[in-house]
Structures are given as C-alpha cells and as structure tokens.
Short mmCIF file of C-alpha atoms and ligand atoms in Angstrom, two decimals:
data_model
loop_
_atom_site.label_atom_id
_atom_site.label_comp_id
_atom_site.label_asym_id
_atom_site.label_seq_id
_atom_site.Cartn_x
_atom_site.Cartn_y
_atom_site.Cartn_z
CA MET A 8 12.91 19.54 -7.16
CA PHE A 9 12.05 16.11 -7.14
CA VAL A 10 9.41 13.89 -4.36
CA SER A 11 11.88 11.32 -4.63
CA ASP A 12 15.38 10.33 -3.26
CA CYS A 13 15.74 8.29 -6.50
CA LEU A 14 15.83 10.48 -8.76
CA GLN A 15 18.35 13.05 -10.56
CA VAL A 16 19.51 14.26 -13.59
CA ASN A 17 22.34 13.69 -15.54
CA GLY A 18 24.32 14.93 -17.92
CA GLN A 19 22.70 15.02 -20.71
CA GLY A 20 19.59 16.91 -18.73
CA HIS A 21 17.65 13.30 -18.60
CA LEU A 22 15.89 12.24 -15.27
CA THR A 23 17.60 9.48 -14.35
CA ILE A 24 15.92 6.22 -11.78
CA GLY A 25 18.21 4.39 -9.62
CA GLY A 26 20.75 5.98 -12.09
CA VAL A 27 19.25 4.90 -14.70
CA ASP A 28 18.36 6.74 -17.67
CA SER A 29 14.62 7.11 -17.85
CA VAL A 30 14.36 8.37 -21.62
CA ALA A 31 16.95 5.19 -22.21
CA LEU A 32 14.63 2.89 -20.32
CA ALA A 33 11.39 4.55 -22.55
CA GLN A 34 13.48 3.46 -25.53
CA GLN A 35 14.45 0.29 -24.32
CA TYR A 36 11.13 -1.02 -23.07
CA GLY A 37 8.50 1.21 -24.52
CA THR A 38 6.15 3.91 -22.85
CA PRO A 39 3.95 3.96 -20.96
CA LEU A 40 6.46 2.33 -18.35
CA TYR A 41 6.06 1.61 -14.62
CA VAL A 42 10.18 2.27 -13.54
CA MET A 43 10.74 1.64 -9.77
CA ASP A 44 14.10 1.20 -8.09
CA GLU A 45 14.83 -1.50 -6.44
CA GLY A 46 17.33 -0.34 -4.38
CA GLN A 47 15.00 2.51 -2.86
CA ILE A 48 12.44 -0.05 -2.12
CA ARG A 49 14.66 -2.47 0.10
CA GLU A 50 16.17 0.82 1.66
CA ASN A 51 12.30 1.71 2.73
CA CYS A 52 12.18 -1.91 4.09
CA ARG A 53 15.78 -1.92 5.93
CA LYS A 54 14.36 1.87 7.58
CA TYR A 55 11.27 0.11 8.64
CA ARG A 56 13.72 -2.52 10.30
CA GLN A 57 15.90 -0.46 12.13
CA SER A 58 13.38 1.40 13.48
CA PHE A 59 12.02 -1.30 14.92
CA GLU A 60 15.49 -2.53 16.25
CA LYS A 61 15.51 0.75 17.49
CA TYR A 62 12.13 1.44 19.29
CA TYR A 63 10.76 -1.97 19.87
CA GLN A 64 13.62 -3.44 20.72
CA GLY A 65 13.20 -6.32 17.77
CA HIS A 66 9.85 -6.99 19.01
CA GLY A 67 7.62 -6.51 16.18
CA ILE A 68 7.63 -6.67 12.01
CA ALA A 69 6.29 -4.47 9.23
CA ALA A 70 3.85 -6.15 7.26
CA TYR A 71 4.19 -4.92 3.35
CA ALA A 72 0.69 -3.94 2.23
CA SER A 73 0.72 -5.83 -0.98
CA LYS A 74 -1.92 -4.08 -2.02
CA ALA A 75 0.12 -1.11 -2.64
CA PHE A 76 2.04 -3.10 -5.46
CA CYS A 77 1.78 -6.84 -5.76
CA CYS A 78 3.62 -9.25 -8.61
CA LYS A 79 6.23 -12.16 -7.99
CA ALA A 80 9.36 -9.63 -8.10
CA ILE A 81 7.79 -7.63 -4.96
CA CYS A 82 6.96 -10.27 -3.07
CA ASN A 83 10.05 -12.10 -3.46
CA ILE A 84 12.08 -8.77 -2.26
CA MET A 85 9.83 -8.96 1.18
CA LYS A 86 10.88 -12.27 1.70
CA GLU A 87 14.65 -11.25 1.22
CA GLU A 88 14.08 -8.46 3.30
CA GLN A 89 12.65 -10.36 6.58
CA MET A 90 9.61 -8.29 5.98
CA GLY A 91 6.18 -9.61 6.97
CA LEU A 92 3.30 -9.22 3.96
CA ASP A 93 -0.22 -8.02 4.09
CA VAL A 94 -2.79 -10.05 1.16
CA VAL A 95 -6.31 -9.12 0.86
CA SER A 96 -7.24 -11.69 -1.82
CA GLY A 97 -6.40 -15.03 -2.70
CA GLY A 98 -5.23 -13.62 -5.58
CA GLU A 99 -2.74 -11.83 -3.62
CA LEU A 100 -2.18 -15.09 -1.08
CA TYR A 101 -1.70 -17.05 -4.55
CA THR A 102 1.06 -14.37 -5.48
CA ALA A 103 2.80 -14.74 -2.07
CA MET A 104 2.46 -18.66 -2.14
CA SER A 105 4.17 -18.46 -5.63
CA VAL A 106 7.39 -17.06 -4.13
CA GLY A 107 7.02 -19.32 -0.77
CA PHE A 108 6.69 -16.51 1.36
CA PRO A 109 6.75 -17.82 5.12
CA ALA A 110 3.29 -18.42 6.10
CA ASP A 111 4.05 -17.26 9.54
CA ARG A 112 4.74 -13.20 8.28
CA ILE A 113 1.70 -13.50 6.34
CA TYR A 114 -1.28 -11.00 7.92
CA PHE A 115 -4.73 -11.95 5.40
CA HIS A 116 -6.91 -9.12 5.74
CA GLY A 117 -10.51 -8.75 3.74
CA ASN A 118 -14.11 -7.79 5.00
CA ASN A 119 -15.30 -10.78 3.04
CA LYS A 120 -13.33 -13.45 2.25
CA THR A 121 -14.32 -16.14 0.41
CA PRO A 122 -15.27 -20.03 2.59
CA GLN A 123 -12.57 -20.87 -0.57
CA GLU A 124 -9.84 -17.99 0.56
CA LEU A 125 -9.98 -18.81 3.95
CA LEU A 126 -9.29 -22.77 2.85
CA GLU A 127 -6.54 -21.86 0.92
CA ALA A 128 -5.27 -19.64 4.20
CA LEU A 129 -5.66 -22.33 6.63
CA ASP A 130 -3.91 -24.87 4.11
CA TYR A 131 -0.88 -22.73 3.70
CA GLY A 132 -1.19 -22.13 7.46
CA VAL A 133 -1.32 -18.32 7.43
CA GLY A 134 0.22 -17.04 10.79
CA HIS A 135 -2.63 -14.11 11.21
CA ILE A 136 -5.89 -13.98 9.43
CA VAL A 137 -7.27 -10.95 10.58
CA VAL A 138 -10.97 -11.68 10.67
CA ASP A 139 -13.57 -8.89 10.08
CA ASN A 140 -16.75 -9.74 11.13
CA LEU A 141 -18.72 -12.37 13.33
CA ALA A 142 -19.98 -14.20 10.46
CA GLU A 143 -16.53 -14.89 9.07
CA LEU A 144 -15.28 -15.51 12.34
CA GLU A 145 -17.76 -18.74 12.78
CA LEU A 146 -17.26 -19.53 9.47
CA LEU A 147 -13.25 -19.54 10.24
CA ASN A 148 -13.78 -21.78 13.11
CA GLN A 149 -16.06 -24.39 11.00
CA LEU A 150 -13.60 -24.71 8.46
CA ALA A 151 -10.78 -24.95 11.03
CA CYS A 152 -12.62 -27.52 12.27
CA SER A 153 -13.35 -29.51 9.28
CA GLN A 154 -9.73 -29.30 8.90
CA LYS A 155 -8.43 -29.92 12.01
CA LYS A 156 -6.46 -27.14 12.54
CA GLN A 157 -6.49 -24.13 14.86
CA ALA A 158 -6.78 -20.65 12.82
CA SER A 159 -4.50 -18.27 13.81
CA ILE A 160 -6.16 -15.10 14.06
CA GLN A 161 -6.33 -11.14 14.72
CA LEU A 162 -9.84 -9.19 15.09
CA ARG A 163 -10.07 -5.96 13.15
CA ILE A 164 -11.10 -3.12 15.36
CA LYS A 165 -12.30 0.34 14.26
CA PRO A 166 -10.95 2.79 17.20
CA GLY A 167 -13.37 5.35 16.32
CA VAL A 168 -10.33 7.32 14.77
CA ASP A 169 -11.28 9.77 12.12
CA ALA A 170 -7.87 10.74 10.34
CA HIS A 171 -7.61 13.55 7.72
CA THR A 172 -7.29 12.54 4.85
CA HIS A 173 -10.00 10.82 1.54
CA SER A 174 -12.87 9.70 2.87
CA PHE A 175 -12.60 6.69 0.37
CA ILE A 176 -9.61 5.83 2.00
CA ARG A 177 -10.35 6.47 5.47
CA THR A 178 -11.39 3.51 7.70
CA GLY A 179 -11.10 3.81 11.05
CA GLN A 180 -14.28 5.60 11.84
CA ILE A 181 -17.47 3.79 13.34
CA ASP A 182 -18.90 4.18 9.86
CA SER A 183 -16.54 1.89 7.64
CA LYS A 184 -16.86 -1.77 6.15
CA PHE A 185 -14.03 -2.55 7.98
CA GLY A 186 -13.97 -4.46 11.58
CA PHE A 187 -16.02 -4.46 15.00
CA ALA A 188 -16.95 -0.83 16.37
CA LEU A 189 -15.23 -0.47 19.92
CA GLU A 190 -17.89 2.08 20.98
CA THR A 191 -20.57 -0.11 20.75
CA GLY A 192 -19.48 -3.06 22.70
CA GLU A 193 -19.38 -5.17 19.52
CA ALA A 194 -15.68 -5.53 19.33
CA LEU A 195 -15.67 -7.06 22.98
CA ALA A 196 -18.46 -9.66 22.38
CA ALA A 197 -16.28 -10.27 19.26
CA VAL A 198 -13.33 -10.87 21.63
CA LYS A 199 -15.82 -13.31 24.01
CA GLU A 200 -16.70 -15.08 20.88
CA ALA A 201 -13.19 -15.59 19.78
CA LEU A 202 -11.51 -17.05 22.81
CA ALA A 203 -14.72 -19.32 23.60
CA LEU A 204 -14.51 -20.91 19.96
CA PRO A 205 -12.34 -24.21 20.06
CA ASN A 206 -10.58 -23.66 16.28
CA ILE A 207 -9.71 -20.42 17.19
CA GLU A 208 -6.77 -18.97 18.93
CA LEU A 209 -7.01 -15.31 19.67
CA LYS A 210 -3.49 -13.73 19.24
CA GLY A 211 -4.22 -10.36 19.27
CA LEU A 212 -5.98 -7.03 17.68
CA HIS A 213 -5.18 -5.01 14.31
CA CYS A 214 -7.01 -1.46 13.34
CA HIS A 215 -5.98 0.96 10.39
CA ILE A 216 -7.35 4.45 10.41
CA GLY A 217 -6.70 5.05 7.13
CA SER A 218 -4.20 5.92 4.14
CA GLN A 219 -2.04 8.77 2.99
CA ILE A 220 -2.02 10.14 6.90
CA PHE A 221 0.43 12.90 7.59
CA GLU A 222 -0.55 13.57 11.20
CA ILE A 223 1.32 11.47 13.66
CA ALA A 224 -1.08 12.29 16.71
CA PRO A 225 -4.10 10.17 14.94
CA PHE A 226 -1.55 7.08 15.14
CA GLU A 227 -0.50 7.92 18.35
CA HIS A 228 -4.10 8.25 19.71
CA THR A 229 -5.03 4.95 18.13
CA ALA A 230 -2.20 2.83 19.66
CA ARG A 231 -3.75 4.60 23.31
CA ILE A 232 -7.06 3.45 22.28
CA MET A 233 -5.87 -0.23 21.55
CA LEU A 234 -3.28 -0.35 24.57
CA ASP A 235 -6.58 0.73 26.96
CA PHE A 236 -8.59 -1.82 24.95
CA LEU A 237 -5.68 -5.07 25.43
CA ALA A 238 -6.36 -3.92 28.93
CA GLU A 239 -10.09 -4.13 29.27
CA ILE A 240 -9.91 -7.59 27.49
CA ARG A 241 -7.26 -8.88 30.40
CA THR A 242 -9.88 -7.15 32.95
CA GLN A 243 -12.87 -8.42 31.30
CA THR A 244 -12.06 -12.01 30.09
CA GLY A 245 -8.34 -13.00 31.71
CA ALA A 246 -6.88 -13.15 28.35
CA GLU A 247 -4.01 -11.04 27.76
CA LEU A 248 -3.43 -10.96 23.97
CA LYS A 249 -0.03 -10.79 22.57
CA GLU A 250 0.00 -9.13 19.37
CA LEU A 251 -1.00 -5.60 18.28
CA ASN A 252 -1.36 -4.69 14.75
CA LEU A 253 -1.66 -0.95 13.89
CA GLY A 254 -1.79 -1.27 10.44
CA GLY A 255 -0.46 0.98 7.65
CA GLY A 256 -1.15 4.82 6.36
CA PHE A 257 1.98 6.62 6.97
CA GLY A 258 1.84 9.58 3.82
CA ILE A 259 4.16 9.85 1.33
CA GLN A 260 5.31 13.10 -0.39
CA TYR A 261 3.28 13.11 -3.95
CA LEU A 262 4.08 17.37 -4.22
CA PRO A 263 7.57 19.56 -3.87
CA SER A 264 5.21 21.80 -1.62
CA GLU A 265 4.41 18.40 0.60
CA HIS A 266 6.54 17.64 3.75
CA PRO A 267 5.37 14.19 5.54
CA ALA A 268 7.19 13.77 9.19
CA GLY A 269 10.36 11.10 8.54
CA TYR A 270 8.97 7.44 9.51
CA ASP A 271 11.68 7.83 12.36
CA SER A 272 9.81 10.69 13.87
CA TYR A 273 6.35 8.27 13.41
CA MET A 274 7.90 5.37 14.72
CA GLU A 275 9.68 7.25 18.10
CA LYS A 276 6.77 9.04 18.86
CA VAL A 277 4.38 5.97 18.61
CA SER A 278 5.86 3.73 20.10
CA GLN A 279 6.64 5.80 23.29
CA VAL A 280 2.83 6.15 23.30
CA VAL A 281 2.83 2.09 23.16
CA LYS A 282 5.52 1.78 26.11
CA GLU A 283 3.51 4.26 27.92
CA SER A 284 0.24 2.94 27.51
CA CYS A 285 2.05 -0.35 28.33
CA ALA A 286 3.24 0.73 31.58
CA GLU A 287 0.29 2.54 32.89
CA ASN A 288 -1.90 -0.49 32.25
CA ASN A 289 0.87 -3.02 33.57
CA PHE A 290 0.49 -4.75 30.63
CA PRO A 291 3.21 -6.46 28.97
CA MET A 292 4.50 -4.77 25.62
CA PRO A 293 2.54 -7.18 22.83
CA PHE A 294 4.53 -7.90 19.55
CA ILE A 295 3.90 -4.96 17.27
CA THR A 296 3.03 -4.84 13.67
CA LEU A 297 2.58 -2.13 11.29
CA GLU A 298 1.80 -2.21 7.39
CA PRO A 299 3.20 -0.41 5.31
CA GLY A 300 2.28 0.01 1.44
CA ARG A 301 2.49 3.39 0.05
CA SER A 302 5.37 4.64 2.11
CA ILE A 303 7.58 1.54 0.91
CA VAL A 304 7.08 1.62 -2.56
CA GLY A 305 5.08 4.91 -3.54
CA SER A 306 8.37 7.15 -3.98
CA ALA A 307 9.98 4.07 -5.49
CA GLY A 308 8.31 4.39 -8.71
CA ILE A 309 7.89 6.61 -11.73
CA THR A 310 5.62 6.35 -15.24
CA LEU A 311 7.02 6.80 -18.48
CA TYR A 312 4.87 8.06 -20.92
CA THR A 313 5.05 8.90 -24.49
CA VAL A 314 3.79 12.57 -25.42
CA GLY A 315 1.22 12.86 -28.76
CA ALA A 316 -1.12 15.48 -28.65
CA VAL A 317 -0.51 19.06 -27.26
CA LYS A 318 -4.07 20.83 -27.59
CA VAL A 319 -3.90 24.66 -26.52
CA ILE A 320 -7.33 26.41 -25.86
CA PRO A 321 -6.54 29.70 -25.42
CA ASN A 322 -6.94 31.48 -22.45
CA ILE A 323 -8.48 28.07 -20.64
CA ARG A 324 -5.68 25.34 -20.62
CA THR A 325 -3.46 23.34 -22.31
CA TYR A 326 -4.06 19.48 -22.70
CA VAL A 327 -0.92 17.09 -23.24
CA SER A 328 -2.11 13.81 -24.08
CA VAL A 329 0.02 11.04 -23.22
CA ASP A 330 -0.25 7.02 -24.24
CA GLY A 331 -1.96 5.63 -21.13
CA GLY A 332 -3.83 7.22 -18.61
CA MET A 333 -6.50 6.48 -16.43
CA GLY A 334 -6.21 2.65 -17.29
CA ASP A 335 -2.66 2.76 -15.93
CA ASN A 336 -3.41 5.37 -12.73
CA PRO A 337 -6.81 5.54 -11.87
CA ARG A 338 -5.68 7.69 -8.84
CA TYR A 339 -6.58 11.45 -9.94
CA ALA A 340 -10.09 10.38 -11.30
CA LEU A 341 -10.87 8.49 -8.28
CA TYR A 342 -9.57 10.56 -5.33
CA GLN A 343 -8.24 13.99 -7.33
CA SER A 344 -4.59 13.12 -6.01
CA ARG A 345 -2.49 15.37 -7.06
CA TYR A 346 0.81 14.33 -8.81
CA HIS A 347 4.67 16.25 -9.71
CA ALA A 348 5.67 15.38 -13.47
CA LEU A 349 8.36 16.12 -15.08
CA VAL A 350 9.52 16.42 -18.87
CA ALA A 351 12.21 13.58 -18.48
CA ASN A 352 14.76 14.92 -21.82
CA LYS A 353 14.07 17.84 -20.39
CA ALA A 354 14.41 17.70 -16.60
CA ALA A 355 16.97 20.15 -16.24
CA GLU A 356 15.27 23.02 -17.72
CA PRO A 357 12.65 25.11 -15.88
CA ALA A 358 9.17 24.43 -15.54
CA SER A 359 7.60 26.96 -17.33
CA MET A 360 4.03 25.77 -18.85
CA GLN A 361 1.43 24.84 -16.79
CA VAL A 362 -0.76 21.60 -18.39
CA THR A 363 -3.32 19.32 -17.58
CA ILE A 364 -2.12 15.70 -18.38
CA ALA A 365 -5.03 13.88 -19.75
CA GLY A 366 -5.10 9.87 -20.58
CA LYS A 367 -5.63 8.00 -23.69
CA CYS A 368 -9.28 6.52 -22.56
CA CYS A 369 -12.13 7.68 -24.14
CA GLU A 370 -13.87 9.33 -21.04
CA SER A 371 -13.65 13.45 -20.22
CA GLY A 372 -12.04 12.66 -16.59
CA ASP A 373 -9.42 10.79 -17.32
CA LEU A 374 -6.83 12.94 -16.32
CA ILE A 375 -3.65 12.17 -14.45
CA GLY A 376 -3.61 16.01 -13.40
CA GLU A 377 -4.42 19.29 -13.65
CA GLY A 378 -2.85 22.55 -13.29
CA ILE A 379 0.79 20.70 -13.48
CA PRO A 380 3.69 22.50 -14.12
CA VAL A 381 5.96 20.71 -16.82
CA GLN A 382 9.09 21.94 -19.00
CA PRO A 383 8.24 23.31 -22.31
CA VAL A 384 6.68 20.17 -23.41
CA GLN A 385 6.18 19.24 -26.94
CA THR A 386 4.98 15.65 -29.03
CA GLY A 387 6.98 12.75 -28.78
CA ASP A 388 8.42 14.05 -25.31
CA ILE A 389 8.48 11.61 -22.20
CA LEU A 390 6.61 12.59 -19.62
CA ALA A 391 7.56 11.25 -16.02
CA VAL A 392 4.51 11.60 -13.69
CA LEU A 393 6.23 10.51 -10.64
CA SER A 394 5.63 8.82 -6.75
CA THR A 395 3.29 6.36 -8.84
CA GLY A 396 5.12 3.01 -7.20
CA ALA A 397 1.80 2.61 -5.16
CA TYR A 398 -1.63 2.12 -6.02
CA ASN A 399 -1.05 2.35 -9.83
CA TYR A 400 -0.15 -0.67 -11.22
CA SER A 401 -2.08 -2.52 -8.50
CA MET A 402 -5.30 -0.62 -9.71
CA ALA A 403 -4.65 -0.77 -13.36
CA SER A 404 -7.63 -2.10 -15.60
CA ASN A 405 -8.21 -2.45 -19.19
CA TYR A 406 -10.52 0.20 -20.02
CA ASN A 407 -10.93 0.64 -23.13
CA ARG A 408 -9.01 -2.82 -24.10
CA ILE A 409 -5.75 -0.99 -23.04
CA PRO A 410 -3.13 -3.49 -22.61
CA ARG A 411 -1.20 -3.06 -18.78
CA PRO A 412 2.01 -1.31 -19.25
CA ALA A 413 5.22 -3.14 -18.28
CA VAL A 414 6.71 -2.97 -14.72
CA VAL A 415 10.68 -2.53 -14.90
CA MET A 416 13.24 -2.73 -11.93
CA VAL A 417 16.30 -0.75 -11.50
CA LYS A 418 19.07 -1.78 -9.51
CA ASP A 419 22.46 -0.60 -9.04
CA GLY A 420 22.46 0.47 -12.80
CA ALA A 421 21.00 -1.91 -14.49
CA SER A 422 17.02 -3.07 -15.33
CA ARG A 423 14.81 -5.97 -15.76
CA ILE A 424 11.13 -6.74 -16.33
CA VAL A 425 9.42 -7.69 -13.54
CA VAL A 426 5.95 -7.60 -14.80
CA GLN A 427 5.79 -7.80 -19.22
CA ARG A 428 3.61 -5.85 -20.57
CA GLU A 429 0.47 -7.09 -21.49
CA THR A 430 -0.93 -7.95 -24.94
CA PHE A 431 -4.15 -7.99 -26.80
CA GLU A 432 -3.83 -11.67 -27.38
CA GLN A 433 -4.03 -11.88 -23.31
CA ILE A 434 -6.96 -8.98 -23.33
CA THR A 435 -8.96 -11.33 -25.55
CA GLN A 436 -7.79 -14.26 -24.28
CA ASN A 437 -10.93 -15.33 -22.51
CA ASP A 438 -13.36 -14.40 -24.58
CA LEU A 439 -15.48 -16.61 -26.27
CA LEU A 440 -17.48 -16.35 -29.47
N1 LLP B 7 -3.26 -2.43 6.21
C1 LLP B 7 -4.75 -2.79 6.01
C2 LLP B 7 -5.24 -3.04 6.50
C3 LLP B 7 -5.24 -1.54 4.52
O1 LLP B 7 -6.16 -1.57 4.34
C4 LLP B 7 -3.84 -0.78 4.16
C5 LLP B 7 -4.49 -0.09 2.99
C6 LLP B 7 -2.83 -0.97 4.53
C7 LLP B 7 -2.54 -1.26 5.68
C8 LLP B 7 -1.65 0.51 3.62
O2 LLP B 7 -2.12 1.33 3.83
P1 LLP B 7 -0.91 2.40 3.47
O3 LLP B 7 0.35 2.17 4.13
O4 LLP B 7 -0.34 2.14 2.04
O5 LLP B 7 -1.66 3.50 3.78
N2 LLP B 7 -6.46 2.95 -2.99
C9 LLP B 7 -5.88 4.01 -2.41
C10 LLP B 7 -5.14 3.32 -1.17
C11 LLP B 7 -5.92 2.84 -0.48
C12 LLP B 7 -5.80 2.21 0.92
C13 LLP B 7 -5.95 0.64 1.62
N3 LLP B 7 -6.05 0.17 2.63
C14 LLP B 7 -4.87 5.27 -3.00
O6 LLP B 7 -4.22 4.56 -4.18
O7 LLP B 7 -4.66 6.30 -2.27
#
C-alpha cells in the first residue's frame, strides 16, 4: 500500500513515519510540513556503504548528491555516515563547509562555476572539482596557479548513453549542456589538455546519465564505455587515471505500481561490468564513486498539508486544495511527476475517491497530481504526499510570496525541526523601498 518502508498506520488509523504519528506532527509544527525519517536516511547510507564493501572491497564511496535535499542537518548526517558529498554551487558548498564536511570527500559539480566558486573550492581544498568544459579547465589552472595550489579534478564526460527518463533530467547523451563528448574526440582532447596543465592534477573521470532511471542496463553500458575510455587514455597518453565516478540516477518508487530494482542488484551488476572491463583492459581497478541523491532521501520524506476547499465538478473531477502546492513541490508542474497520497488521519480506510490535488498558487498548473486515489477527503483533513524527500524542499520557491515549509526530522520516535518555517519577514527582508 505504501511506497516507503518508513510508513505505517497506527492504532488510531493515522499514518506514521519513522514510528511518529504524522497527524500529531501536523498539529505540533503546522502545515505544510516536510517530514523526513532520519533513521531511513541513515539506513540508506549504510546500504550503499555495505554494497561498496561487498562489491568493490571498499575501494569506492557513495557521495550523497546534496541537490536532492540540502541543509546543514543532512550534510552533518552525511558526514557522520562517512559518505562523500556532491555539491553543485557555492551555496551547497557553503552549507557543507558550515558543518565542517571533510574537503577530500567533496565533489564539486556544475557546468558554469564562477571564478568565485572555484576560488572557494580551492581555498577549502575540495578533493574533486569536476570540470565541465575547457574554459573552466583553463580558468581553474590560472586560479590554482595564483593561489600556488594544485587543483584535483575529474573531467565530466558525456558517455553518449540515452537513458529512458524525462528529457529534462537526462544528461548522458551528446546533446547535453554537461561535459565533454566522447564521440567527437572532445573528451580525449580535454584529457590531454588537463594532463598538460601545470596546476591541474587529473585524478579521474566522471559521468552521470540522468535521474530516476529504473533499468540497470544503461548504467552497465555506461560503466563499460567509461572503462574502455580509461584504457584508451592510457594507450594515447600513458596516464593511468585512478578514479571513476559513475554519477547518480538510481530510481525510487513513487507509486505502488512501480518496482525499481533494489540497490544491491544494481551495485552487483554494475560492479561486475567494472571488474570485467578492468580485467579485459588489464586496467587496475579505479576508485569508484557513485552520487546517489534521490535514492538516499526520496522515499524517506513526506509532505503534510491541511485540506482546504474540496470542489466537486460533476462528471469532470474533484479538486482538493491544500495549503501548499507548486511552491513546495514543483515537480508535477515541471515534469508531470506522479505521486501517491493518503489522507493521513484516515490512512486505514480504503482509497475510494480519485482526486486532483491542487495548490494555492494563482496558477491553474499548480497541481501536485491528477487522478490520485485517496480516502474520502474533507476540509480539515491532513493530506500526506509520499516520497517527497528528494527535489522538493531543494526546489521550493516563494512564488506568490508563500513561505517555504519547515522540515522536521523524526528519529527513534522523536521529532526535531531541521529547517525552520520561513516567515513573511524573511521573505521581505531584502526588499528596499
Ligand atoms: N550527480 C550528478 C552530476 C547529478 O547531476 C545528479 C542529479 C546526481 C548526481 C543525483 O542524481 P539522483 O541520484 O538524485 O538521481 N530535479 C529533478 C532531478 C534532477 C537531477 C539533477 N542531477 C527531479 O526532481 O526529478
């Protein structure tokens, strides 16, 4: 019935998350409210760590992609869980630095990093700056030279793999704004240039083929292409690069009808390809990095709303309006992403209605979803939208000057705020007359 292990129904028929009554959370903290199960997040980190032990003998690391959900608390959890961290902007890097995240485990991405961002990364000693293009490579070399430093980098490669996912979140194919193309020779030229630059230390390669990918085959295909390219680099330049970053993108369950493969089978199959390709090419096993975002936090989060108006349009549809919407979850508006929802205070009842969940923004497209089966819903009910832990808070906006919700974490039956609810004062604090 539920799409996440951390959700249950208690004796009162209320939805619980991490063992905590979601209706009580809504009363205590107000709505809309993001709730994340810290236990589940830590468990997901452990699963990745264990898989790295099992399939790569510990010669690798999972770097949590903080774009999925970034705040100080999550960076701190990742630090405690011995994870790496993928950041993609000065803001994400700043958040990581604010909790003293170990620099050698940070991967700094972005297709258009500013000189300021690169200087901050050099200053903090970021262990892996993932260089996207030649202009950035040259700029980084100059900046590192001016700071009398060596910049440790990976090069972002477009492996030419077209994974089946929404076109906006697909990145591995040649027509992508990210990285150097393999087919055109651009990638090899970039490798040669990086090897020649005095203040650049080329440690390895990176690729990322997209997000919310269910099939394992595109990942296997990508791993083979990247290993073959590492071997080609050695043939062409003599350099035997030591790191291979295979990116993120592992899909999660949003709907009861979806069944993604478990991480373990993904890790097993991809590691087999990595090992086989290394053996075939007589190439030493590189240090492997993965960058999971959604699969760490996505299913661990829900959003709680209070139901306002319920508008039945006979023979057409029923709109259930909630006190949030595209401001806290723009994913339906952006990608037609589908969600499962429940009436949290009636979670044990059968879902006998089909509704459109609408937000409160002044925009018809402000929907959380259409045709969603839910329990009989009335004004005043608490509606829970499931699997909102990834790319919800991190993509939230203040459209219509609606404050962003608070984020609460639950663990061992207790709850705490990790991001406070925004206030009108904060929304207007940068306004000048
Ligand atoms: N590494 C790189 C370089 C990435 O660009 C991404 C995601 C990840 C790792 C993490 O991917 P994940 O494991 O979370 O799939 N806003 C979209 C998703 C955009 C993903 C961007 N890059 C959404 O809401 O579906």
